[in-house]
mmCIF file of C-alpha atoms in Angstrom:
data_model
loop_
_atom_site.group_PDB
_atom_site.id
_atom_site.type_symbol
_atom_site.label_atom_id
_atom_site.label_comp_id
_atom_site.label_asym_id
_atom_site.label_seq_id
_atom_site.Cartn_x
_atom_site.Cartn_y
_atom_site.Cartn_z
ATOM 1 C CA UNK A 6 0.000 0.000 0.000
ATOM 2 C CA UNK A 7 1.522 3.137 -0.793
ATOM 3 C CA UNK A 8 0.722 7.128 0.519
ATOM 4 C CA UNK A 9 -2.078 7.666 -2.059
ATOM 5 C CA UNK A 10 -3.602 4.436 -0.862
ATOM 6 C CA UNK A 11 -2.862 5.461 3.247
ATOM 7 C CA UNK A 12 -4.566 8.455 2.486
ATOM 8 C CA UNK A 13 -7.127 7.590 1.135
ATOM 9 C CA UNK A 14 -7.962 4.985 3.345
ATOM 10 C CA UNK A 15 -7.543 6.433 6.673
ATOM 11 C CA UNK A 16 -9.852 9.645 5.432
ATOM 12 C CA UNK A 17 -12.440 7.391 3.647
ATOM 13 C CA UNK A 18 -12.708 5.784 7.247
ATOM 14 C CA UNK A 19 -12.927 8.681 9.593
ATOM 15 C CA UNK A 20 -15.842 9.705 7.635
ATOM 16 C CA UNK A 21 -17.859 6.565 7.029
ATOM 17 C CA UNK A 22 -17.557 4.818 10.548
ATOM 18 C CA UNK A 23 -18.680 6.150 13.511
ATOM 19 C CA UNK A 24 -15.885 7.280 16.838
ATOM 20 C CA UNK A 25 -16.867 4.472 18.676
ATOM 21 C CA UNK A 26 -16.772 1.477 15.726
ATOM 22 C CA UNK A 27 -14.095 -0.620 16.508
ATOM 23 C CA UNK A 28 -12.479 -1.038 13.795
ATOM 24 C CA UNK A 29 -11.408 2.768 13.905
ATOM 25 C CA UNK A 30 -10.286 2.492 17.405
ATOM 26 C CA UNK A 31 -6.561 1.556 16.760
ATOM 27 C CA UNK A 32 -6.810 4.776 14.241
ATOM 28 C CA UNK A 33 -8.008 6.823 16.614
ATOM 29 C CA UNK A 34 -5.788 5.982 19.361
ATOM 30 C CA UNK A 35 -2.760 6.296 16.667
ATOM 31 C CA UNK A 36 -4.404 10.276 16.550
ATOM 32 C CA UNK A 37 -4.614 10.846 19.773
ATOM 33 C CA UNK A 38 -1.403 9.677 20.665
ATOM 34 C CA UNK A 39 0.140 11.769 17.967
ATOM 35 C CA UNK A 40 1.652 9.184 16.138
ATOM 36 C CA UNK A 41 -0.183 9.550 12.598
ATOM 37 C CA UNK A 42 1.642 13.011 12.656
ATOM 38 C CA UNK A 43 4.703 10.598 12.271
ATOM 39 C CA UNK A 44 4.182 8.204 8.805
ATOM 40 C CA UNK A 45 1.526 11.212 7.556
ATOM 41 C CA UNK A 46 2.742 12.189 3.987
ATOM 42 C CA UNK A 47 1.797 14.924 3.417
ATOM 43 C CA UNK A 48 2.911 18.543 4.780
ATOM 44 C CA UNK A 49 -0.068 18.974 7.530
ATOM 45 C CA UNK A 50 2.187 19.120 10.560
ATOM 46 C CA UNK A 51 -0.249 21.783 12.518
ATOM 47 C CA UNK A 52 -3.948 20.626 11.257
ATOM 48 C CA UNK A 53 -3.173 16.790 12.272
ATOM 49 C CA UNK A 54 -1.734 18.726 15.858
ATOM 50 C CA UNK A 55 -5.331 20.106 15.893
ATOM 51 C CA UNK A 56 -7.027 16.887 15.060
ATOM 52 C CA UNK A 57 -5.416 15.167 17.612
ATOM 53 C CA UNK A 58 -6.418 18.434 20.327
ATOM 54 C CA UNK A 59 -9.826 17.184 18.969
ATOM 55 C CA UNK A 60 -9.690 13.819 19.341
ATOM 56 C CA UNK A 61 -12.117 13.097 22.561
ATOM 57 C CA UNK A 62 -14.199 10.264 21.699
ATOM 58 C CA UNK A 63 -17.732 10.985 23.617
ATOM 59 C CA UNK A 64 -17.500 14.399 22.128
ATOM 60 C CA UNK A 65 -16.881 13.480 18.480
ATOM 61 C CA UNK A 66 -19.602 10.507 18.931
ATOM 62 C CA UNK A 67 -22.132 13.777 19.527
ATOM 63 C CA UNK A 68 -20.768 15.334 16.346
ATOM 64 C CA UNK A 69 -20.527 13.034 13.796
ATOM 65 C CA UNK A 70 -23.959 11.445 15.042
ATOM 66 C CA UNK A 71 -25.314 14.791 14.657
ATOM 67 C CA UNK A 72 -23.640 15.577 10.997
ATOM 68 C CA UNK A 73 -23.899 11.796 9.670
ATOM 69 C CA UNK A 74 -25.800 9.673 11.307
ATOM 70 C CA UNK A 75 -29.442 9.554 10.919
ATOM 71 C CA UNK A 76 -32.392 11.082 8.849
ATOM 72 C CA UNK A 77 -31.810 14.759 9.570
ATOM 73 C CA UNK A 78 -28.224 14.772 9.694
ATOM 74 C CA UNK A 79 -27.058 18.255 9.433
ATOM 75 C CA UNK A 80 -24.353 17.270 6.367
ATOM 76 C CA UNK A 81 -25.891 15.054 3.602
ATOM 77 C CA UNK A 82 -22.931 12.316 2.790
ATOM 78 C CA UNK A 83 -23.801 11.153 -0.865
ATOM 79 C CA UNK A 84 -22.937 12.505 -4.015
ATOM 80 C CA UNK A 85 -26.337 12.017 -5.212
ATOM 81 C CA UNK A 86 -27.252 14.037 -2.378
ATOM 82 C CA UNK A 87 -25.473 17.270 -4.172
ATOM 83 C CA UNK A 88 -25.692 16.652 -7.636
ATOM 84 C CA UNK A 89 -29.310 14.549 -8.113
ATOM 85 C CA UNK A 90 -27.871 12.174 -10.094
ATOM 86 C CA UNK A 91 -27.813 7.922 -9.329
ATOM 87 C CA UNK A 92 -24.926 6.584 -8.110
ATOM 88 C CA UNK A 93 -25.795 3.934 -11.185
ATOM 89 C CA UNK A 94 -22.931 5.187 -12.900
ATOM 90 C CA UNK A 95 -20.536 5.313 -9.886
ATOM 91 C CA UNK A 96 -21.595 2.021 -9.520
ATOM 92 C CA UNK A 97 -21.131 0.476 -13.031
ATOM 93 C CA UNK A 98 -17.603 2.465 -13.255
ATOM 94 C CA UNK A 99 -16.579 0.498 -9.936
ATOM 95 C CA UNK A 100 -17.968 -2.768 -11.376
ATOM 96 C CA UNK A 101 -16.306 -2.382 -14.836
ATOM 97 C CA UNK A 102 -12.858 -1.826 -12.338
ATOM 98 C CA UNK A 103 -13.189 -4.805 -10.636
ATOM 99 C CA UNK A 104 -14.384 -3.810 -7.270
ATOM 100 C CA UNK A 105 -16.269 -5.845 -5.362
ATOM 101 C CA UNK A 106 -19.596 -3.759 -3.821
ATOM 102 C CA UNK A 107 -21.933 -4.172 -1.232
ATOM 103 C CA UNK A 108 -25.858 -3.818 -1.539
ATOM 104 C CA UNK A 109 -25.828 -0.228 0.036
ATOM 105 C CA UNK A 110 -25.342 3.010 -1.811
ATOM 106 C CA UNK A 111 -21.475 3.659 -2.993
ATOM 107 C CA UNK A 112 -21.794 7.196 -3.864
ATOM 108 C CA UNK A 113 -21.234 8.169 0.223
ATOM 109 C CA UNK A 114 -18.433 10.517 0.606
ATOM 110 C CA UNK A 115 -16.244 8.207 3.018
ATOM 111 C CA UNK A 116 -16.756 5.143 0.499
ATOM 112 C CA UNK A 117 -15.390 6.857 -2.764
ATOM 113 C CA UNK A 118 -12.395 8.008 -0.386
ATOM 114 C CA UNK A 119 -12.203 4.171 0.175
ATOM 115 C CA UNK A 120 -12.963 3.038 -3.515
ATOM 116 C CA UNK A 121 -9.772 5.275 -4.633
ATOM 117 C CA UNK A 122 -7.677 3.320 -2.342
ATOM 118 C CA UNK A 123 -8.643 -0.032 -3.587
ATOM 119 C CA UNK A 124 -8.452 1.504 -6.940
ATOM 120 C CA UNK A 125 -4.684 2.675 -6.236
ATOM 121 C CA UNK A 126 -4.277 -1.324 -4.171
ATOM 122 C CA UNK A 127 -5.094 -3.127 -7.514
ATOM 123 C CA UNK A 128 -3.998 -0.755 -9.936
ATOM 124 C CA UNK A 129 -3.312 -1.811 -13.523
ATOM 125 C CA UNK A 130 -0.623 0.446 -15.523
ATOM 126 C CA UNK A 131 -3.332 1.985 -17.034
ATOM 127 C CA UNK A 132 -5.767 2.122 -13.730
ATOM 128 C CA UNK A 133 -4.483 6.212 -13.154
ATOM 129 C CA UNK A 134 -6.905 7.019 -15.914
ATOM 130 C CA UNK A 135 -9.393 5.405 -13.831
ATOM 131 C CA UNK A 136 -8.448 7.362 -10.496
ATOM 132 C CA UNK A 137 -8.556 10.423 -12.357
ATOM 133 C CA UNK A 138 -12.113 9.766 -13.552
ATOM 134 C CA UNK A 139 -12.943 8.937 -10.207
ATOM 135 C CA UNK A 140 -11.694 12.134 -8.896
ATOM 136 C CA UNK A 141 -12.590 14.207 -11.314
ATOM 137 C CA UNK A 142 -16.542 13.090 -12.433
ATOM 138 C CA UNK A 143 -17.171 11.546 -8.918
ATOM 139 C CA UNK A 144 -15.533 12.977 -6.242
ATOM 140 C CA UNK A 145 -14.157 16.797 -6.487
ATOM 141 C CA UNK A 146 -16.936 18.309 -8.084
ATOM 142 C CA UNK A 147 -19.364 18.052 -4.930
ATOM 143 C CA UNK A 148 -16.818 17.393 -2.289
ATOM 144 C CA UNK A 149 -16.286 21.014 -1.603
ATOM 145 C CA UNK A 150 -19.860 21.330 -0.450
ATOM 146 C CA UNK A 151 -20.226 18.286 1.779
ATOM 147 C CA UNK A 152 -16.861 19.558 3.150
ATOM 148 C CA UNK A 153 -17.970 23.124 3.595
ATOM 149 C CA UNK A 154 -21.250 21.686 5.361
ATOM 150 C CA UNK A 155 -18.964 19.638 7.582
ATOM 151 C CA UNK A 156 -16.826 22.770 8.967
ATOM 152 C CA UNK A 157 -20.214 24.956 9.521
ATOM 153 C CA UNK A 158 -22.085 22.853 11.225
ATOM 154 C CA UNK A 159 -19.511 20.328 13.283
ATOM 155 C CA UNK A 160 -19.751 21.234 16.713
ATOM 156 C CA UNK A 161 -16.015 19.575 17.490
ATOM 157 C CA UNK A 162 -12.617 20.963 16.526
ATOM 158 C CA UNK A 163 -12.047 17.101 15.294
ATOM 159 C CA UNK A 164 -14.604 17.144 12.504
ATOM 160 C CA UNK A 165 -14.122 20.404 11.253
ATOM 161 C CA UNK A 166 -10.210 19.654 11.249
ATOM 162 C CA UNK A 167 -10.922 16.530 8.888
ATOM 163 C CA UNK A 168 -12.689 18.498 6.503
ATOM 164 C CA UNK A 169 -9.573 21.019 6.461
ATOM 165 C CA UNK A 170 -7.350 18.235 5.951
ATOM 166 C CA UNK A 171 -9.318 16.229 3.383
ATOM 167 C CA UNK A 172 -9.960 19.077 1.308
ATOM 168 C CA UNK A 173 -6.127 19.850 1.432
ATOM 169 C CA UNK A 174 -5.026 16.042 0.608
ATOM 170 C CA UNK A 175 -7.481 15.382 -2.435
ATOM 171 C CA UNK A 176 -6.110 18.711 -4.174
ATOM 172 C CA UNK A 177 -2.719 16.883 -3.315
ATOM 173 C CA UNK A 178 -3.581 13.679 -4.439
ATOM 174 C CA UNK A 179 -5.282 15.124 -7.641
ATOM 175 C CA UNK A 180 -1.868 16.575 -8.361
ATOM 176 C CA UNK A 181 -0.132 13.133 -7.823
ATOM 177 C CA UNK A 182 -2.248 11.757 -10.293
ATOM 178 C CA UNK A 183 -1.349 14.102 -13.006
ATOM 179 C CA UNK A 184 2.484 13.597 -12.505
#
């Protein structure tokens, strides 16, 4: 797995499982200990300092409950929810990849995050065309919205630190993919 992967991965998970899962636990515990500062690549020094100010668990449970979690969830987390279209084509561009999906939706925020790490995992020589079009039809043009949401309405310096630092790493990672 390399740093587009790790990034992708790690983001795509902080925003589509909630504080107290337990599969983010060891994540979390890496944050709040400071140690993703350590193996994170990319220049964020001071916002992952912040995040990890912000990591207090019963606190951020509140929050993302709040912006994610049920019917009237303050922050709307699929792109369908910003753009009106059906995640049938996200869905058929996934399939035609490869990736093995599960009968939810696949057009949530945190899931594409985590579709453009498996897409990076099993890349072909030829598969950066495909994370481009992910990024590029499916991703960045209504991610600046849910992220925007995110950092007006989160109630925690945690959430509306991730939204900082995700918006900052997919215009990195978008630049990776053109070089």
């Amino acid at each position: 797995m390399n740093e587009f992967s790790i990034v992708c991965r790690i983001l795509g998970t902080l925003f589509n499982r909630q504080p107290q899962d337990p599969v983010l636990q060891p994540l979390l515990t890496m944050i709040a200990e400071g140690k993703l500062k350590q193996s994170w690549p990319l220049e964020q020094g001071a916002l992952l300092d912040r995040l990890q100010q912000g990591c207090e668990l019963p606190a951020m449970t509140t929050d993302y409950t709040a912006l994610f979690g049920d019917d009237d969830a303050s922050v709307p987390g699929r792109r369908s929810d910003y753009t009106g279209e059906s995640e049938n084509d996200i869905r058929q561009f996934l399939t035609e990849r490869g990736m093995p999906l599960s009968e939810g939706p696949v057009d949530q925020f945190g899931s594409l995050l985590l579709a453009a790490s498996w897409l990076e995992d099993q890349a072909a020589e030829d598969e950066v065309q495909g994370q481009i079009v992910l990024f590029d039809e499916y991703l960045l043009p209504w991610c600046g919205q849910l992220l925007g949401k995110v950092e007006a309405h989160a109630t925690t310096g945690f959430y509306r630190t991730l939204a900082t630092i995700t918006r900052e790493a997919l215009q990195a990672l978008r630049e990776e993919l053109d070089s």
